[in-house]
mmCIF file of C-alpha atoms in Angstrom:
data_model
loop_
_atom_site.group_PDB
_atom_site.id
_atom_site.type_symbol
_atom_site.label_atom_id
_atom_site.label_comp_id
_atom_site.label_asym_id
_atom_site.label_seq_id
_atom_site.Cartn_x
_atom_site.Cartn_y
_atom_site.Cartn_z
ATOM 1 C CA MET A 211 148.710 -57.612 -90.657
ATOM 2 C CA SER A 212 147.107 -58.906 -94.239
ATOM 3 C CA THR A 213 147.878 -56.432 -97.363
ATOM 4 C CA VAL A 214 146.034 -56.152 -100.724
ATOM 5 C CA ILE A 215 148.232 -54.261 -103.440
ATOM 6 C CA ILE A 216 146.057 -51.817 -106.364
ATOM 7 C CA GLY A 217 147.704 -51.671 -109.152
ATOM 8 C CA VAL A 218 147.166 -48.302 -110.868
ATOM 9 C CA LEU A 219 147.871 -48.668 -114.696
ATOM 10 C CA GLY A 220 146.758 -46.140 -117.406
ATOM 11 C CA ALA A 221 148.821 -44.076 -120.441
ATOM 12 C CA GLN A 222 152.406 -41.510 -120.050
ATOM 13 C CA SER A 223 150.718 -38.547 -117.869
ATOM 14 C CA CYS A 224 147.357 -39.586 -117.115
ATOM 15 C CA GLY A 225 147.926 -38.706 -112.943
ATOM 16 C CA LYS A 226 148.317 -41.905 -111.644
ATOM 17 C CA THR A 227 150.926 -40.436 -109.359
ATOM 18 C CA ALA A 228 149.110 -37.317 -108.933
ATOM 19 C CA LEU A 229 146.237 -39.067 -107.443
ATOM 20 C CA VAL A 230 148.766 -42.147 -105.535
ATOM 21 C CA ARG A 231 150.344 -38.874 -103.501
ATOM 22 C CA THR A 232 146.300 -37.417 -102.750
ATOM 23 C CA MET A 233 145.303 -40.577 -100.967
ATOM 24 C CA SER A 234 148.316 -41.367 -99.309
ATOM 25 C CA GLY A 235 150.029 -39.069 -98.311
ATOM 26 C CA GLU A 236 153.437 -39.992 -99.842
ATOM 27 C CA ASP A 237 155.199 -39.265 -103.094
ATOM 28 C CA THR A 238 156.035 -42.112 -104.822
ATOM 29 C CA ASP A 239 158.364 -40.479 -107.693
ATOM 30 C CA ARG A 240 161.730 -40.965 -105.440
ATOM 31 C CA ARG A 241 164.131 -40.856 -108.095
ATOM 32 C CA LYS A 242 165.619 -38.095 -108.969
ATOM 33 C CA ASP A 243 165.253 -38.392 -112.956
ATOM 34 C CA GLU A 244 161.739 -39.308 -112.544
ATOM 35 C CA LYS A 245 161.962 -36.165 -110.812
ATOM 36 C CA GLU A 246 163.191 -33.778 -113.255
ATOM 37 C CA ARG A 247 161.405 -35.973 -116.305
ATOM 38 C CA GLY A 248 158.249 -35.738 -114.851
ATOM 39 C CA LEU A 249 157.539 -39.716 -115.593
ATOM 40 C CA SER A 250 157.362 -42.556 -113.212
ATOM 41 C CA ILE A 251 160.276 -44.791 -114.894
ATOM 42 C CA GLU A 252 159.919 -47.629 -111.928
ATOM 43 C CA PRO A 253 156.364 -48.860 -109.704
ATOM 44 C CA GLY A 254 155.859 -46.565 -106.160
ATOM 45 C CA PHE A 255 154.464 -48.153 -103.104
ATOM 46 C CA ALA A 256 152.081 -45.949 -100.846
ATOM 47 C CA VAL A 257 150.202 -47.554 -98.148
ATOM 48 C CA LEU A 258 146.774 -46.601 -97.085
ATOM 49 C CA GLU A 259 145.517 -47.854 -93.545
ATOM 50 C CA THR A 260 142.046 -49.398 -92.790
ATOM 51 C CA GLU A 261 139.548 -50.046 -90.264
ATOM 52 C CA ASN A 262 139.585 -53.214 -90.622
ATOM 53 C CA SER A 263 143.420 -54.827 -89.783
ATOM 54 C CA LYS A 264 144.517 -54.629 -93.115
ATOM 55 C CA GLN A 265 146.954 -52.252 -94.850
ATOM 56 C CA LEU A 266 146.067 -51.142 -98.933
ATOM 57 C CA SER A 267 148.617 -50.879 -101.218
ATOM 58 C CA LEU A 268 148.391 -48.256 -104.170
ATOM 59 C CA ALA A 269 151.263 -49.398 -106.759
ATOM 60 C CA ASP A 270 152.013 -46.524 -109.368
ATOM 61 C CA LEU A 271 153.348 -48.217 -112.331
ATOM 62 C CA PRO A 272 155.044 -46.507 -115.202
ATOM 63 C CA GLY A 273 152.844 -45.861 -117.876
ATOM 64 C CA HIS A 274 155.727 -44.458 -121.026
ATOM 65 C CA ASP A 275 155.606 -47.759 -123.132
ATOM 66 C CA LYS A 276 159.536 -47.697 -122.690
ATOM 67 C CA TYR A 277 159.460 -49.056 -119.288
ATOM 68 C CA MET A 278 156.589 -51.834 -120.599
ATOM 69 C CA ARG A 279 159.030 -53.853 -118.699
ATOM 70 C CA HIS A 280 158.588 -52.052 -114.997
ATOM 71 C CA LEU A 281 155.029 -51.785 -114.921
ATOM 72 C CA LEU A 282 154.873 -55.776 -115.599
ATOM 73 C CA ALA A 283 157.230 -56.382 -112.465
ATOM 74 C CA GLY A 284 155.425 -54.538 -110.051
ATOM 75 C CA LEU A 285 152.071 -56.353 -111.421
ATOM 76 C CA SER A 286 153.203 -58.981 -109.428
ATOM 77 C CA GLY A 287 151.254 -59.842 -106.832
ATOM 78 C CA VAL A 288 148.308 -56.815 -108.506
ATOM 79 C CA THR A 289 144.624 -58.244 -107.464
ATOM 80 C CA THR A 290 142.347 -55.698 -108.744
ATOM 81 C CA VAL A 291 143.434 -52.420 -110.623
ATOM 82 C CA LEU A 292 142.891 -48.813 -111.161
ATOM 83 C CA LEU A 293 142.860 -47.877 -114.566
ATOM 84 C CA LEU A 294 142.894 -44.098 -115.312
ATOM 85 C CA ILE A 295 141.514 -42.043 -118.772
ATOM 86 C CA ALA A 296 143.076 -38.750 -118.168
ATOM 87 C CA ALA A 297 139.989 -36.662 -119.222
ATOM 88 C CA ASP A 298 141.466 -33.847 -122.292
ATOM 89 C CA GLN A 299 143.266 -36.771 -122.814
ATOM 90 C CA GLY A 300 140.991 -39.823 -122.970
ATOM 91 C CA VAL A 301 141.357 -43.005 -124.086
ATOM 92 C CA MET A 302 145.120 -44.031 -125.888
ATOM 93 C CA PRO A 303 147.276 -46.311 -127.017
ATOM 94 C CA GLN A 304 148.824 -47.464 -123.724
ATOM 95 C CA THR A 305 145.385 -47.408 -122.178
ATOM 96 C CA ARG A 306 144.144 -50.131 -124.520
ATOM 97 C CA GLU A 307 147.487 -51.921 -123.821
ATOM 98 C CA HIS A 308 146.677 -51.714 -120.529
ATOM 99 C CA LEU A 309 143.953 -53.306 -119.846
ATOM 100 C CA ALA A 310 144.671 -56.733 -122.652
ATOM 101 C CA ILE A 311 147.390 -56.771 -120.133
ATOM 102 C CA CYS A 312 145.746 -57.132 -116.869
ATOM 103 C CA ARG A 313 143.109 -59.744 -119.248
ATOM 104 C CA ILE A 314 145.715 -61.385 -120.420
ATOM 105 C CA LEU A 315 147.303 -62.125 -116.663
ATOM 106 C CA GLY A 316 143.362 -62.854 -115.391
ATOM 107 C CA MET A 317 142.340 -59.729 -113.215
ATOM 108 C CA GLN A 318 138.724 -60.228 -112.061
ATOM 109 C CA GLN A 319 138.497 -57.060 -110.350
ATOM 110 C CA GLY A 320 139.053 -53.699 -110.664
ATOM 111 C CA GLY A 321 137.807 -49.700 -110.895
ATOM 112 C CA ILE A 322 137.791 -47.092 -113.572
ATOM 113 C CA VAL A 323 139.376 -43.075 -113.107
ATOM 114 C CA ILE A 324 138.803 -40.918 -114.733
ATOM 115 C CA SER A 325 141.490 -37.906 -113.906
ATOM 116 C CA GLY A 326 142.285 -34.463 -113.775
ATOM 117 C CA ILE A 327 137.929 -33.734 -114.299
ATOM 118 C CA ASP A 328 138.983 -29.790 -113.449
ATOM 119 C CA ARG A 329 141.167 -29.258 -116.581
ATOM 120 C CA VAL A 330 138.381 -29.840 -119.004
ATOM 121 C CA GLU A 331 134.660 -28.425 -119.629
ATOM 122 C CA PRO A 332 131.999 -30.768 -118.469
ATOM 123 C CA ASP A 333 130.739 -31.071 -122.123
ATOM 124 C CA LEU A 334 134.467 -33.037 -122.745
ATOM 125 C CA LEU A 335 134.526 -34.873 -119.553
ATOM 126 C CA SER A 336 130.473 -36.355 -120.727
ATOM 127 C CA MET A 337 132.777 -37.423 -124.172
ATOM 128 C CA VAL A 338 135.140 -38.742 -121.912
ATOM 129 C CA MET A 339 132.682 -40.725 -119.694
ATOM 130 C CA GLU A 340 130.371 -42.332 -123.026
ATOM 131 C CA GLU A 341 133.491 -43.244 -124.073
ATOM 132 C CA VAL A 342 133.761 -46.152 -121.330
ATOM 133 C CA PRO A 343 131.081 -48.676 -121.838
ATOM 134 C CA GLU A 344 132.449 -49.196 -125.226
ATOM 135 C CA PHE A 345 135.859 -49.514 -124.897
ATOM 136 C CA VAL A 346 136.068 -51.683 -121.302
ATOM 137 C CA ARG A 347 132.208 -54.050 -122.886
ATOM 138 C CA GLY A 348 133.412 -57.773 -122.790
ATOM 139 C CA SER A 349 136.165 -56.591 -120.729
ATOM 140 C CA PHE A 350 136.358 -57.382 -116.228
ATOM 141 C CA LEU A 351 136.312 -54.153 -115.976
ATOM 142 C CA GLN A 352 132.734 -53.964 -118.370
ATOM 143 C CA GLY A 353 130.506 -52.731 -115.330
ATOM 144 C CA ALA A 354 132.777 -51.621 -112.681
ATOM 145 C CA PRO A 355 132.249 -48.374 -111.157
ATOM 146 C CA VAL A 356 133.353 -44.989 -112.411
ATOM 147 C CA PHE A 357 135.076 -42.212 -110.898
ATOM 148 C CA PRO A 358 135.595 -38.453 -112.127
ATOM 149 C CA LEU A 359 137.756 -36.758 -109.925
ATOM 150 C CA SER A 360 140.336 -34.490 -109.704
ATOM 151 C CA SER A 361 143.920 -35.120 -107.772
ATOM 152 C CA VAL A 362 144.149 -31.163 -107.681
ATOM 153 C CA THR A 363 141.011 -30.054 -105.801
ATOM 154 C CA GLY A 364 139.965 -33.385 -104.387
ATOM 155 C CA GLU A 365 136.556 -33.667 -105.829
ATOM 156 C CA GLY A 366 135.786 -37.018 -106.521
ATOM 157 C CA VAL A 367 137.962 -38.713 -104.482
ATOM 158 C CA ALA A 368 136.179 -40.083 -101.269
ATOM 159 C CA PRO A 369 134.041 -42.121 -103.236
ATOM 160 C CA LEU A 370 137.152 -43.858 -103.991
ATOM 161 C CA ARG A 371 139.177 -44.479 -101.712
ATOM 162 C CA SER A 372 135.686 -46.349 -99.877
ATOM 163 C CA TRP A 373 135.213 -48.258 -102.307
ATOM 164 C CA LEU A 374 138.648 -48.752 -101.792
ATOM 165 C CA VAL A 375 137.719 -49.840 -98.707
ATOM 166 C CA GLU A 376 134.908 -51.885 -99.423
ATOM 167 C CA VAL A 377 137.705 -53.968 -101.750
ATOM 168 C CA VAL A 378 139.939 -54.631 -98.959
ATOM 169 C CA ALA A 379 137.610 -55.674 -96.491
ATOM 170 C CA ALA A 380 135.613 -58.366 -99.080
ATOM 171 C CA SER A 381 139.407 -59.871 -100.121
ATOM 172 C CA ALA A 382 139.708 -62.660 -98.520
ATOM 173 C CA GLU A 383 142.209 -63.519 -95.635
ATOM 174 C CA ALA A 384 145.750 -65.674 -97.364
ATOM 175 C CA LYS A 385 146.315 -68.233 -95.588
ATOM 176 C CA GLY A 386 149.847 -68.775 -95.960
ATOM 177 C CA THR A 387 150.007 -72.868 -95.904
ATOM 178 C CA SER A 388 151.712 -72.908 -99.193
ATOM 179 C CA PRO A 389 155.513 -72.253 -100.389
ATOM 180 C CA PHE A 390 156.495 -68.967 -99.448
ATOM 181 C CA ARG A 391 157.205 -67.288 -103.459
ATOM 182 C CA MET A 392 158.416 -63.821 -103.841
ATOM 183 C CA THR A 393 159.893 -61.818 -107.216
ATOM 184 C CA VAL A 394 163.409 -59.687 -106.930
ATOM 185 C CA ASP A 395 162.273 -56.695 -107.292
ATOM 186 C CA ARG A 396 164.897 -53.976 -106.374
ATOM 187 C CA THR A 397 167.636 -54.970 -104.380
ATOM 188 C CA PHE A 398 169.630 -52.089 -102.695
ATOM 189 C CA THR A 399 172.417 -52.318 -99.005
ATOM 190 C CA LEU A 400 172.256 -51.605 -95.536
ATOM 191 C CA PRO A 401 174.521 -48.402 -94.598
ATOM 192 C CA ASP A 402 176.299 -52.018 -91.755
ATOM 193 C CA GLY A 403 176.504 -53.976 -95.033
ATOM 194 C CA GLY A 404 173.326 -56.100 -95.098
ATOM 195 C CA ILE A 405 171.684 -57.117 -98.120
ATOM 196 C CA VAL A 406 167.822 -56.262 -98.801
ATOM 197 C CA ALA A 407 165.392 -57.666 -101.066
ATOM 198 C CA THR A 408 162.001 -56.044 -101.621
ATOM 199 C CA GLY A 409 158.961 -57.709 -103.588
ATOM 200 C CA ALA A 410 155.375 -58.500 -103.613
ATOM 201 C CA VAL A 411 155.070 -62.580 -101.269
ATOM 202 C CA LEU A 412 153.151 -64.262 -104.194
ATOM 203 C CA ALA A 413 152.484 -67.033 -101.545
ATOM 204 C CA GLY A 414 152.371 -68.491 -98.425
ATOM 205 C CA ARG A 415 154.072 -66.742 -95.594
ATOM 206 C CA ILE A 416 157.858 -65.724 -94.619
ATOM 207 C CA THR A 417 159.028 -64.883 -91.187
ATOM 208 C CA SER A 418 161.342 -63.642 -89.656
ATOM 209 C CA GLY A 419 164.724 -66.160 -89.134
ATOM 210 C CA GLU A 420 163.293 -68.859 -91.856
ATOM 211 C CA SER A 421 165.810 -70.001 -93.986
ATOM 212 C CA LEU A 422 165.022 -69.973 -98.004
ATOM 213 C CA LEU A 423 166.064 -70.732 -101.073
ATOM 214 C CA LEU A 424 167.954 -67.731 -104.305
ATOM 215 C CA PHE A 425 166.922 -69.985 -106.862
ATOM 216 C CA PRO A 426 167.842 -69.564 -110.295
ATOM 217 C CA LYS A 427 170.794 -69.851 -108.069
ATOM 218 C CA MET A 428 170.029 -72.170 -105.326
ATOM 219 C CA ALA A 429 172.227 -70.163 -102.864
ATOM 220 C CA PRO A 430 170.450 -70.843 -98.929
ATOM 221 C CA VAL A 431 169.865 -67.062 -97.224
ATOM 222 C CA ARG A 432 168.323 -66.996 -93.819
ATOM 223 C CA VAL A 433 166.065 -64.331 -92.853
ATOM 224 C CA ASN A 434 167.702 -61.234 -90.645
ATOM 225 C CA GLY A 435 164.221 -59.075 -90.551
ATOM 226 C CA LEU A 436 161.595 -57.895 -92.488
ATOM 227 C CA GLN A 437 159.681 -54.853 -92.922
ATOM 228 C CA VAL A 438 156.508 -53.627 -94.650
ATOM 229 C CA HIS A 439 156.102 -50.640 -96.060
ATOM 230 C CA ARG A 440 158.457 -49.587 -93.493
ATOM 231 C CA ARG A 441 157.592 -51.228 -90.169
ATOM 232 C CA GLU A 442 158.985 -53.848 -88.791
ATOM 233 C CA VAL A 443 156.822 -56.935 -88.812
ATOM 234 C CA LYS A 444 157.445 -61.351 -87.159
ATOM 235 C CA GLU A 445 156.502 -62.663 -90.780
ATOM 236 C CA ALA A 446 154.330 -61.644 -94.407
ATOM 237 C CA MET A 447 151.509 -63.314 -96.244
ATOM 238 C CA GLN A 448 150.791 -63.832 -99.122
ATOM 239 C CA GLY A 449 150.115 -60.172 -101.258
ATOM 240 C CA SER A 450 152.395 -57.875 -99.404
ATOM 241 C CA ARG A 451 154.749 -56.269 -100.150
ATOM 242 C CA VAL A 452 158.206 -57.473 -98.281
ATOM 243 C CA ALA A 453 161.497 -56.088 -97.592
ATOM 244 C CA VAL A 454 163.870 -58.858 -96.535
ATOM 245 C CA ASN A 455 166.401 -58.589 -94.674
ATOM 246 C CA LEU A 456 169.035 -61.191 -96.007
ATOM 247 C CA HIS A 457 172.182 -63.058 -94.393
ATOM 248 C CA GLY A 458 174.065 -65.350 -96.744
ATOM 249 C CA VAL A 459 173.886 -63.240 -99.928
ATOM 250 C CA GLU A 460 176.159 -61.014 -101.185
ATOM 251 C CA GLU A 461 175.519 -57.608 -103.335
ATOM 252 C CA THR A 462 176.531 -59.185 -106.447
ATOM 253 C CA MET A 463 174.555 -62.614 -106.170
ATOM 254 C CA ILE A 464 171.596 -61.147 -106.463
ATOM 255 C CA GLU A 465 169.788 -59.274 -109.046
ATOM 256 C CA ARG A 466 166.520 -57.786 -110.226
ATOM 257 C CA GLY A 467 163.422 -60.852 -111.153
ATOM 258 C CA ASP A 468 165.715 -63.941 -109.702
ATOM 259 C CA VAL A 469 162.740 -65.552 -107.105
ATOM 260 C CA LEU A 470 162.752 -66.329 -103.582
ATOM 261 C CA ALA A 471 160.786 -69.698 -101.994
ATOM 262 C CA THR A 472 161.126 -72.656 -100.072
ATOM 263 C CA PRO A 473 163.735 -74.890 -99.901
ATOM 264 C CA GLY A 474 162.077 -78.202 -102.263
ATOM 265 C CA CYS A 475 159.442 -75.717 -103.849
ATOM 266 C CA LEU A 476 160.867 -74.974 -107.239
ATOM 267 C CA SER A 477 163.118 -76.291 -109.792
ATOM 268 C CA PRO A 478 165.391 -73.848 -111.829
ATOM 269 C CA SER A 479 164.493 -75.469 -115.489
ATOM 270 C CA HIS A 480 166.024 -74.020 -119.480
ATOM 271 C CA ILE A 481 162.240 -75.000 -121.013
ATOM 272 C CA LEU A 482 158.930 -74.103 -119.797
ATOM 273 C CA ASP A 483 155.428 -75.175 -121.194
ATOM 274 C CA VAL A 484 152.809 -73.022 -122.283
ATOM 275 C CA ASP A 485 149.208 -72.104 -123.584
ATOM 276 C CA PHE A 486 151.022 -69.618 -126.702
ATOM 277 C CA SER A 487 148.484 -66.962 -127.345
ATOM 278 C CA TYR A 488 148.994 -64.544 -130.572
ATOM 279 C CA LEU A 489 148.444 -61.249 -130.719
ATOM 280 C CA ALA A 490 145.541 -60.396 -133.320
ATOM 281 C CA ASP A 491 146.728 -57.065 -133.806
ATOM 282 C CA ASN A 492 150.317 -59.108 -135.152
ATOM 283 C CA SER A 493 150.451 -58.559 -138.840
ATOM 284 C CA GLU A 494 152.495 -61.731 -139.443
ATOM 285 C CA PRO A 495 152.521 -65.115 -138.390
ATOM 286 C CA PHE A 496 154.684 -66.252 -135.732
ATOM 287 C CA ARG A 497 157.204 -68.472 -137.411
ATOM 288 C CA ASN A 498 158.736 -71.756 -135.259
ATOM 289 C CA ARG A 499 161.507 -71.291 -132.959
ATOM 290 C CA THR A 500 161.861 -66.804 -133.177
ATOM 291 C CA ALA A 501 164.011 -65.724 -131.201
ATOM 292 C CA VAL A 502 162.337 -63.494 -127.701
ATOM 293 C CA ARG A 503 163.192 -61.221 -124.816
ATOM 294 C CA VAL A 504 160.768 -63.092 -121.889
ATOM 295 C CA HIS A 505 159.328 -61.175 -119.427
ATOM 296 C CA LEU A 506 159.342 -63.529 -116.040
ATOM 297 C CA GLY A 507 157.944 -61.230 -113.375
ATOM 298 C CA ALA A 508 160.622 -58.890 -112.294
ATOM 299 C CA ALA A 509 163.227 -61.440 -114.817
ATOM 300 C CA GLU A 510 163.475 -60.038 -118.227
ATOM 301 C CA LEU A 511 165.504 -63.315 -120.397
ATOM 302 C CA ALA A 512 166.760 -63.927 -123.897
ATOM 303 C CA GLY A 513 165.594 -67.454 -125.830
ATOM 304 C CA HIS A 514 163.195 -68.578 -128.080
ATOM 305 C CA ILE A 515 159.722 -70.443 -128.838
ATOM 306 C CA VAL A 516 158.756 -73.767 -129.844
ATOM 307 C CA LEU A 517 155.450 -74.473 -131.873
ATOM 308 C CA LEU A 518 154.576 -78.085 -130.862
ATOM 309 C CA GLU A 519 152.420 -78.794 -134.138
ATOM 310 C CA ASP A 520 152.633 -76.161 -136.930
ATOM 311 C CA GLU A 521 155.810 -74.170 -138.181
ATOM 312 C CA GLU A 522 153.615 -71.271 -138.245
ATOM 313 C CA LEU A 523 151.131 -70.069 -135.504
ATOM 314 C CA GLY A 524 148.715 -66.885 -137.147
ATOM 315 C CA PRO A 525 147.523 -63.884 -135.505
ATOM 316 C CA GLY A 526 144.823 -64.215 -133.398
ATOM 317 C CA ASN A 527 145.165 -67.993 -132.916
ATOM 318 C CA ARG A 528 146.718 -69.953 -130.039
ATOM 319 C CA ALA A 529 148.856 -73.057 -129.630
ATOM 320 C CA ALA A 530 150.747 -75.310 -126.879
ATOM 321 C CA ALA A 531 154.584 -73.966 -126.664
ATOM 322 C CA GLN A 532 157.366 -74.551 -125.609
ATOM 323 C CA LEU A 533 160.301 -71.154 -123.905
ATOM 324 C CA PHE A 534 163.554 -72.281 -123.990
ATOM 325 C CA TRP A 535 166.181 -69.999 -122.831
ATOM 326 C CA ARG A 536 169.532 -69.713 -122.388
ATOM 327 C CA SER A 537 169.931 -69.324 -118.490
ATOM 328 C CA ARG A 538 168.376 -72.173 -116.077
ATOM 329 C CA TRP A 539 164.832 -70.770 -114.365
ATOM 330 C CA GLY A 540 162.151 -71.298 -111.907
ATOM 331 C CA PRO A 541 158.372 -71.884 -113.306
ATOM 332 C CA GLY A 542 155.853 -68.325 -112.926
ATOM 333 C CA ARG A 543 153.959 -66.499 -115.193
ATOM 334 C CA VAL A 544 155.079 -65.819 -117.967
ATOM 335 C CA THR A 545 153.970 -62.198 -119.073
ATOM 336 C CA ALA A 546 155.003 -61.334 -121.828
ATOM 337 C CA PHE A 547 158.155 -62.351 -125.031
ATOM 338 C CA TRP A 548 158.683 -59.800 -128.084
ATOM 339 C CA CYS A 549 161.234 -60.070 -131.196
ATOM 340 C CA GLY A 550 163.901 -60.145 -130.226
ATOM 341 C CA ALA A 551 165.547 -58.173 -133.283
ATOM 342 C CA THR A 552 162.554 -55.479 -133.685
ATOM 343 C CA ARG A 553 162.005 -55.549 -130.578
ATOM 344 C CA ARG A 554 157.667 -55.609 -131.396
ATOM 345 C CA ARG A 555 155.748 -56.760 -129.130
ATOM 346 C CA LEU A 556 154.400 -60.823 -129.898
ATOM 347 C CA SER A 557 151.702 -62.794 -127.805
ATOM 348 C CA TRP A 558 151.091 -62.465 -124.233
ATOM 349 C CA VAL A 559 150.786 -66.168 -122.809
ATOM 350 C CA VAL A 560 150.139 -67.786 -119.399
ATOM 351 C CA ALA A 561 152.665 -71.012 -117.847
#
């Protein structure tokens, strides 16, 4: 069965988890500390069935800036986004940042949700609705559908559900001809001692019984079993959220950010060639060989960046560069990196 992953983004407390719960019946805040604090820390996933043999997976992504690395990890495999704007908040700084992330990652499709319309007067709702077109002008969300709704009363939820079903129906069927690749975003141990790794299938397909390599450890593993949204399956294809029961790996050998892939398709390296875009809102030029924290898939790595032509790069400019990090890693999409000393976000790059 094919799956389409929809990323649900927005500022803290804009109603993402409540919307996912209303649409799916699942509470994606499963951790004790998430429930105690009333905010999402890890990405949560819920499934909606459609009538065309495809599944729709809703990825409830953290809104707090402190958990940005978790949001970036949760965007792996996402092809369509829902950007939430709370009717009683309007466009927040985090909203702008999330839209910028999606633009850099090359997202092409999405919708806008105005949440919590039951909490505001019509005049305030109208003001927020009028703010949206200017906010998304020039982005992939320009002209996207806008859904004012309430997760409490259910008003406006049906049109959003219908649109999501249309998105799933129109999605291209994954061919699964490329080598398999999946970034591990969570691991846990079964009562019988089995090790399970979860993540989104970024390319190809995975089948029960096949042999894979765990990168960057280069450890051979075998697939004992597969689940997609708690259902046993024989195979999973690109776009699916999958739990992989692994044989041949110890609990201490696998961690968040590792990559499961077809043997021979990746070559771990200390160096990655990148197209470096330095954010325009930075106040100082980027200096060559600055220490950075790199977000690659679900991993966060320490390293530094080397400009290939100049010693400095001004805000709003781009250049060819190389990323160097301390441990070997496989090729992939670099989503963000930070100044190692101040944690100030420096840039978004694509490898």
